Amino acid sequence: MSPFLLTRTLPEDATDAALRADVLHGLSRRPKTLPPKWFYDARGSELFEEITRLPEYYPTRAEREILIDRAAEIAAASGARTLVELGSGSSEKTRHLLDALPDLHSYVPVDVSESALRGAAEALLAERPGLSVHALIADFTAGLSLPTTPGPRLVAFLGGTLGNLLPGERSVFLKSVRALLAPGDTLLLGTDLVKDEEVLVAAYDDAAGVTAAFNRNVLSVVDRELGADFVPDDFAHVARWNPREEWIEMRLRARRSLTVKIPELDLVVPFEAGEELRTEVSAKFREDGVRGELAGAGLRLAHWWTDSGDRFALSLSTVD
């Protein structure tokens, strides 16, 4: 059997259809919203990689620290022969786990980007010719079927991406992950933790303005893909801590009264001066809250690891 298989579970036009639906729904309501998944075109991905290297943006460094320091413990606790990674991207962080799992047979990266999956698989197989890679082009938030691979399986959802989901969406998502797991399988979950407001806001509003450019880039995506006439510089970047919900909100604030036309949707979108478009929620967590959300999905938190500054956590959960 080939060491690399690629299975598409998304229709070829699924991304275009999803963008159209999200833009139509989000910009026809008040307050206006766009989902954060549309940040990540080629330019957006470049900007995010730059963000991860900024001094203010701690989550990537903190999670990497845990993976380096605790990979052997994670491997021993999971005993995994298959590693499944949801939202795998470049699979960069995954290498720490791959190297630590002594009995690993298969790696199943899941992402919506075929080019990212192929590029990551090529690099991994060059380094690890004995590894079997079965990549899935899929939207992990819309239900998922995993290929047949040896168990036990370790499902990894890293990067704090869980925080981009609203509470009801998190509940649905965690239950869908639980449905994938058999007895003996585990879930490795990355969660950013509640901390001082100034630290959190700085991470999403850096002095160099990279996050501002990243935020405004979503408007360029809508312009390119749907023929809209957004002028990104007409919008100011806003990052705000919501203490009641314990999440960061990223928004784009109209600098003046304006109207945007989106011909592909036959849509005209008015903005009042100062009106805000929410582009991301990034929830921050506490251990008890994570434990409770996992329990609500039928999962039991078995291990909890944080970085040296208690900024970020990785948790390992088992089927309850």
Tab-separated table of C-alpha atoms in Angstrom:
chain	number	residue	atom	x	y	z
A	1	MET	CA	0.000	0.000	0.000
A	2	SER	CA	1.210	3.537	-0.738
A	3	PRO	CA	2.528	5.372	2.355
A	4	PHE	CA	0.379	8.364	1.333
A	5	LEU	CA	-3.355	8.352	0.681
A	6	LEU	CA	-5.575	11.399	0.182
A	7	THR	CA	-9.333	11.224	0.626
A	8	ARG	CA	-11.615	14.126	-0.246
A	9	THR	CA	-14.838	14.282	1.751
A	10	LEU	CA	-15.608	17.880	0.772
A	11	PRO	CA	-17.110	18.608	-2.660
A	12	GLU	CA	-14.792	20.609	-4.940
A	13	ASP	CA	-17.014	23.677	-4.618
A	14	ALA	CA	-17.665	23.338	-0.880
A	15	THR	CA	-15.325	26.163	0.118
A	16	ASP	CA	-16.875	28.613	-2.347
A	17	ALA	CA	-20.387	27.674	-1.246
A	18	ALA	CA	-19.480	28.030	2.438
A	19	LEU	CA	-17.912	31.455	1.900
A	20	ARG	CA	-20.974	32.697	0.033
A	21	ALA	CA	-23.290	31.412	2.766
A	22	ASP	CA	-21.205	32.873	5.593
A	23	VAL	CA	-20.864	36.291	3.967
A	24	LEU	CA	-24.547	36.482	3.070
A	25	HIS	CA	-25.629	35.453	6.567
A	26	GLY	CA	-23.029	37.437	8.493
A	27	LEU	CA	-23.306	40.728	6.644
A	28	SER	CA	-27.108	40.694	6.475
A	29	ARG	CA	-27.490	40.724	10.268
A	30	ARG	CA	-26.834	43.135	13.114
A	31	PRO	CA	-24.346	43.024	14.600
A	32	LYS	CA	-22.422	41.976	11.483
A	33	THR	CA	-20.071	38.984	11.699
A	34	LEU	CA	-17.684	36.904	9.607
A	35	PRO	CA	-16.206	33.556	10.759
A	36	PRO	CA	-12.448	33.545	11.442
A	37	LYS	CA	-11.810	30.592	9.108
A	38	TRP	CA	-11.816	33.056	6.182
A	39	PHE	CA	-8.659	34.752	7.465
A	40	TYR	CA	-6.535	31.953	6.072
A	41	ASP	CA	-5.977	32.454	2.383
A	42	ALA	CA	-2.325	32.398	1.270
A	43	ARG	CA	-1.701	35.956	2.456
A	44	GLY	CA	-3.583	35.437	5.700
A	45	SER	CA	-1.574	32.305	6.448
A	46	GLU	CA	1.665	34.230	5.873
A	47	LEU	CA	0.521	36.964	8.220
A	48	PHE	CA	-0.473	34.466	10.898
A	49	GLU	CA	2.944	32.812	10.711
A	50	GLU	CA	4.412	36.276	11.267
A	51	ILE	CA	2.055	36.794	14.231
A	52	THR	CA	3.299	33.609	15.892
A	53	ARG	CA	6.801	35.094	15.977
A	54	LEU	CA	5.766	38.399	17.562
A	55	PRO	CA	6.872	39.057	21.160
A	56	GLU	CA	3.271	39.799	22.226
A	57	TYR	CA	1.839	36.566	20.827
A	58	TYR	CA	2.593	33.905	23.429
A	59	PRO	CA	0.194	30.980	22.584
A	60	THR	CA	2.308	29.301	19.892
A	61	ARG	CA	5.486	29.429	21.992
A	62	ALA	CA	3.683	28.292	25.128
A	63	GLU	CA	2.051	25.319	23.412
A	64	ARG	CA	5.318	24.345	21.742
A	65	GLU	CA	7.026	24.411	25.155
A	66	ILE	CA	4.473	21.946	26.524
A	67	LEU	CA	4.764	19.664	23.500
A	68	ILE	CA	8.554	19.572	23.768
A	69	ASP	CA	8.574	19.051	27.539
A	70	ARG	CA	5.630	16.633	27.770
A	71	ALA	CA	5.582	14.710	24.471
A	72	ALA	CA	6.949	11.579	26.102
A	73	GLU	CA	4.284	11.711	28.842
A	74	ILE	CA	1.553	12.284	26.262
A	75	ALA	CA	2.826	9.339	24.235
A	76	ALA	CA	2.995	7.052	27.257
A	77	ALA	CA	-0.476	8.023	28.467
A	78	SER	CA	-2.093	7.579	25.049
A	79	GLY	CA	-0.210	4.515	23.794
A	80	ALA	CA	-1.326	5.631	20.358
A	81	ARG	CA	-0.632	3.758	17.144
A	82	THR	CA	-2.578	6.312	15.095
A	83	LEU	CA	-2.365	10.081	15.447
A	84	VAL	CA	-5.302	12.058	14.045
A	85	GLU	CA	-4.823	15.825	13.817
A	86	LEU	CA	-7.800	18.123	13.252
A	87	GLY	CA	-6.926	21.330	11.399
A	88	SER	CA	-3.423	20.041	10.736
A	89	GLY	CA	-2.165	22.805	8.412
A	90	SER	CA	1.579	22.401	7.954
A	91	SER	CA	1.781	19.704	10.687
A	92	GLU	CA	4.683	21.663	12.155
A	93	LYS	CA	3.874	21.157	15.863
A	94	THR	CA	2.862	17.554	15.258
A	95	ARG	CA	6.448	16.502	14.726
A	96	HIS	CA	7.066	16.575	18.482
A	97	LEU	CA	4.308	13.996	18.961
A	98	LEU	CA	5.327	11.892	15.972
A	99	ASP	CA	8.853	11.619	17.331
A	100	ALA	CA	7.617	10.661	20.811
A	101	LEU	CA	5.170	7.886	19.859
A	102	PRO	CA	7.251	4.680	19.715
A	103	ASP	CA	4.561	2.441	18.206
A	104	LEU	CA	3.082	4.930	15.764
A	105	HIS	CA	1.807	3.362	12.558
A	106	SER	CA	-0.442	5.978	10.953
A	107	TYR	CA	-0.883	9.729	10.834
A	108	VAL	CA	-4.258	11.124	9.721
A	109	PRO	CA	-4.078	14.893	9.101
A	110	VAL	CA	-7.440	16.611	8.524
A	111	ASP	CA	-7.673	19.993	6.817
A	112	VAL	CA	-9.718	21.839	4.194
A	113	SER	CA	-6.582	22.685	2.190
A	114	GLU	CA	-5.356	20.010	-0.209
A	115	SER	CA	-2.119	21.910	-0.876
A	116	ALA	CA	-1.328	22.105	2.852
A	117	LEU	CA	-2.007	18.390	3.297
A	118	ARG	CA	0.142	17.375	0.335
A	119	GLY	CA	3.003	19.658	1.348
A	120	ALA	CA	3.009	18.430	4.947
A	121	ALA	CA	2.791	14.768	3.923
A	122	GLU	CA	5.682	15.131	1.489
A	123	ALA	CA	7.899	16.645	4.174
A	124	LEU	CA	6.922	14.118	6.841
A	125	LEU	CA	7.420	11.068	4.625
A	126	ALA	CA	10.828	12.322	3.538
A	127	GLU	CA	11.824	12.372	7.216
A	128	ARG	CA	9.894	9.241	8.264
A	129	PRO	CA	9.668	6.751	5.371
A	130	GLY	CA	8.089	4.093	7.599
A	131	LEU	CA	5.084	6.260	8.435
A	132	SER	CA	1.691	5.738	6.789
A	133	VAL	CA	-0.150	9.020	6.079
A	134	HIS	CA	-3.845	9.060	5.172
A	135	ALA	CA	-4.858	12.692	4.715
A	136	LEU	CA	-8.478	13.860	4.733
A	137	ILE	CA	-9.726	16.947	2.912
A	138	ALA	CA	-12.584	17.644	5.282
A	139	ASP	CA	-14.269	20.228	7.472
A	140	PHE	CA	-13.886	18.789	10.967
A	141	THR	CA	-16.677	21.009	12.294
A	142	ALA	CA	-19.212	19.426	9.927
A	143	GLY	CA	-18.961	15.776	10.962
A	144	LEU	CA	-16.144	13.415	10.141
A	145	SER	CA	-15.516	9.750	9.343
A	146	LEU	CA	-12.039	8.453	10.034
A	147	PRO	CA	-10.259	5.820	7.918
A	148	THR	CA	-9.574	2.374	9.342
A	149	THR	CA	-6.218	2.544	11.111
A	150	PRO	CA	-4.666	0.669	14.041
A	151	GLY	CA	-5.774	1.681	17.525
A	152	PRO	CA	-5.538	3.143	19.991
A	153	ARG	CA	-5.933	6.543	18.347
A	154	LEU	CA	-4.854	9.918	19.683
A	155	VAL	CA	-6.972	12.758	18.264
A	156	ALA	CA	-5.162	16.099	18.538
A	157	PHE	CA	-6.848	19.501	18.314
A	158	LEU	CA	-4.104	22.011	18.988
A	159	GLY	CA	-3.489	25.741	18.795
A	160	GLY	CA	-6.357	26.875	20.990
A	161	THR	CA	-8.714	26.736	17.994
A	162	LEU	CA	-11.475	25.435	20.256
A	163	GLY	CA	-11.747	28.995	21.555
A	164	ASN	CA	-12.880	30.249	18.142
A	165	LEU	CA	-16.147	28.364	18.626
A	166	LEU	CA	-19.036	29.798	20.614
A	167	PRO	CA	-20.133	27.741	23.654
A	168	GLY	CA	-22.968	25.963	21.823
A	169	GLU	CA	-20.672	25.223	18.893
A	170	ARG	CA	-18.017	23.860	21.261
A	171	SER	CA	-20.545	21.484	22.783
A	172	VAL	CA	-21.573	20.160	19.367
A	173	PHE	CA	-17.956	19.858	18.262
A	174	LEU	CA	-16.759	17.987	21.364
A	175	LYS	CA	-19.663	15.566	21.099
A	176	SER	CA	-18.753	14.917	17.463
A	177	VAL	CA	-15.159	14.177	18.511
A	178	ARG	CA	-16.418	11.850	21.252
A	179	ALA	CA	-18.383	9.962	18.598
A	180	LEU	CA	-15.112	9.254	16.756
A	181	LEU	CA	-13.432	7.684	19.772
A	182	ALA	CA	-13.440	4.024	20.743
A	183	PRO	CA	-12.510	2.736	24.211
A	184	GLY	CA	-8.788	3.318	24.671
A	185	ASP	CA	-8.659	6.328	22.341
A	186	THR	CA	-7.732	9.779	23.680
A	187	LEU	CA	-8.203	13.461	22.848
A	188	LEU	CA	-5.330	15.937	23.159
A	189	LEU	CA	-6.794	19.443	23.377
A	190	GLY	CA	-5.034	22.818	23.334
A	191	THR	CA	-6.658	25.660	25.289
A	192	ASP	CA	-5.442	29.186	25.956
A	193	LEU	CA	-5.941	30.201	29.585
A	194	VAL	CA	-7.501	33.252	31.256
A	195	LYS	CA	-4.851	35.795	32.261
A	196	ASP	CA	-4.350	39.545	32.693
A	197	GLU	CA	-6.340	41.659	30.262
A	198	GLU	CA	-3.346	43.658	29.078
A	199	VAL	CA	-1.460	40.483	28.130
A	200	LEU	CA	-4.457	39.138	26.228
A	201	VAL	CA	-5.246	42.341	24.354
A	202	ALA	CA	-1.595	42.862	23.380
A	203	ALA	CA	-1.498	39.370	21.867
A	204	TYR	CA	-4.300	40.401	19.487
A	205	ASP	CA	-3.244	44.027	18.939
A	206	ASP	CA	0.526	43.995	18.501
A	207	ALA	CA	2.607	47.143	18.276
A	208	ALA	CA	3.808	46.331	14.746
A	209	GLY	CA	0.263	46.143	13.387
A	210	VAL	CA	0.597	42.629	11.975
A	211	THR	CA	-2.621	41.412	13.597
A	212	ALA	CA	-4.417	44.479	12.262
A	213	ALA	CA	-3.296	43.565	8.730
A	214	PHE	CA	-4.328	39.955	9.333
A	215	ASN	CA	-7.773	41.068	10.505
A	216	ARG	CA	-8.341	43.398	7.543
A	217	ASN	CA	-7.169	40.710	5.120
A	218	VAL	CA	-10.524	38.946	5.495
A	219	LEU	CA	-12.042	41.867	3.577
A	220	SER	CA	-9.554	41.291	0.765
A	221	VAL	CA	-10.682	37.654	0.638
A	222	VAL	CA	-14.308	38.736	0.186
A	223	ASP	CA	-13.251	41.267	-2.460
A	224	ARG	CA	-11.292	38.700	-4.458
A	225	GLU	CA	-13.670	35.774	-4.182
A	226	LEU	CA	-17.022	37.569	-4.391
A	227	GLY	CA	-16.221	40.724	-6.339
A	228	ALA	CA	-16.878	43.002	-3.354
A	229	ASP	CA	-15.542	46.550	-3.142
A	230	PHE	CA	-14.360	46.664	0.462
A	231	VAL	CA	-11.465	49.056	1.010
A	232	PRO	CA	-9.683	47.424	3.959
A	233	ASP	CA	-8.135	50.703	5.126
A	234	ASP	CA	-11.658	52.066	5.646
A	235	PHE	CA	-11.770	49.816	8.739
A	236	ALA	CA	-9.820	50.056	11.991
A	237	HIS	CA	-8.664	46.938	13.815
A	238	VAL	CA	-10.193	46.465	17.281
A	239	ALA	CA	-9.240	43.851	19.899
A	240	ARG	CA	-11.346	43.853	23.053
A	241	TRP	CA	-11.499	41.655	26.164
A	242	ASN	CA	-15.008	40.592	27.150
A	243	PRO	CA	-14.711	39.805	30.889
A	244	ARG	CA	-18.196	38.344	31.198
A	245	GLU	CA	-17.687	35.782	28.439
A	246	GLU	CA	-13.931	35.533	29.071
A	247	TRP	CA	-12.999	35.875	25.438
A	248	ILE	CA	-11.150	38.247	23.132
A	249	GLU	CA	-13.221	39.748	20.334
A	250	MET	CA	-11.563	40.951	17.159
A	251	ARG	CA	-13.580	43.465	15.193
A	252	LEU	CA	-13.270	45.813	12.232
A	253	ARG	CA	-14.692	49.296	12.870
A	254	ALA	CA	-15.850	51.459	9.968
A	255	ARG	CA	-13.912	54.723	10.021
A	256	ARG	CA	-16.753	56.531	8.229
A	257	SER	CA	-20.226	55.918	6.904
A	258	LEU	CA	-19.917	53.758	3.770
A	259	THR	CA	-21.634	51.201	1.558
A	260	VAL	CA	-20.089	47.973	0.266
A	261	LYS	CA	-21.393	46.180	-2.825
A	262	ILE	CA	-20.990	42.422	-3.240
A	263	PRO	CA	-22.137	41.647	-6.804
A	264	GLU	CA	-21.714	37.890	-6.564
A	265	LEU	CA	-24.377	37.858	-3.833
A	266	ASP	CA	-26.459	40.725	-5.211
A	267	LEU	CA	-25.898	42.303	-1.793
A	268	VAL	CA	-25.453	45.908	-0.685
A	269	VAL	CA	-24.089	46.332	2.846
A	270	PRO	CA	-24.311	49.724	4.599
A	271	PHE	CA	-21.979	50.583	7.479
A	272	GLU	CA	-22.546	53.492	9.818
A	273	ALA	CA	-19.497	55.412	11.019
A	274	GLY	CA	-18.125	53.483	13.993
A	275	GLU	CA	-20.124	50.326	13.239
A	276	GLU	CA	-18.210	47.147	13.989
A	277	LEU	CA	-17.955	43.834	12.173
A	278	ARG	CA	-16.936	40.960	14.476
A	279	THR	CA	-14.399	38.680	12.825
A	280	GLU	CA	-13.232	36.446	15.674
A	281	VAL	CA	-14.007	35.278	19.167
A	282	SER	CA	-11.091	33.669	21.005
A	283	ALA	CA	-12.282	32.196	24.282
A	284	LYS	CA	-9.866	31.709	27.174
A	285	PHE	CA	-10.338	28.839	29.589
A	286	ARG	CA	-9.909	27.645	33.163
A	287	GLU	CA	-9.192	24.021	34.096
A	288	ASP	CA	-12.565	23.490	35.783
A	289	GLY	CA	-14.360	24.888	32.748
A	290	VAL	CA	-12.489	22.629	30.342
A	291	ARG	CA	-13.195	19.645	32.575
A	292	GLY	CA	-16.893	20.500	32.616
A	293	GLU	CA	-17.175	20.977	28.849
A	294	LEU	CA	-15.392	17.680	28.238
A	295	ALA	CA	-17.644	15.900	30.729
A	296	GLY	CA	-20.685	17.294	28.953
A	297	ALA	CA	-19.468	15.546	25.804
A	298	GLY	CA	-18.829	12.220	27.544
A	299	LEU	CA	-15.081	12.692	27.986
A	300	ARG	CA	-13.003	12.524	31.174
A	301	LEU	CA	-10.039	14.847	31.658
A	302	ALA	CA	-7.171	12.577	32.693
A	303	HIS	CA	-4.071	14.793	32.363
A	304	TRP	CA	-3.509	18.564	32.433
A	305	TRP	CA	-0.224	20.165	31.430
A	306	THR	CA	0.683	23.862	31.280
A	307	ASP	CA	3.738	25.801	30.169
A	308	SER	CA	6.102	27.303	32.740
A	309	GLY	CA	4.101	30.558	32.802
A	310	ASP	CA	0.680	28.877	33.146
A	311	ARG	CA	-0.421	30.657	29.994
A	312	PHE	CA	-1.593	27.703	27.910
A	313	ALA	CA	-2.735	24.144	28.596
A	314	LEU	CA	-2.781	20.785	26.876
A	315	SER	CA	-5.226	18.266	28.271
A	316	LEU	CA	-5.569	14.558	27.575
A	317	SER	CA	-9.026	13.074	27.860
A	318	THR	CA	-10.415	9.579	27.667
A	319	VAL	CA	-13.794	8.151	26.850
A	320	ASP	CA	-15.951	8.469	29.965
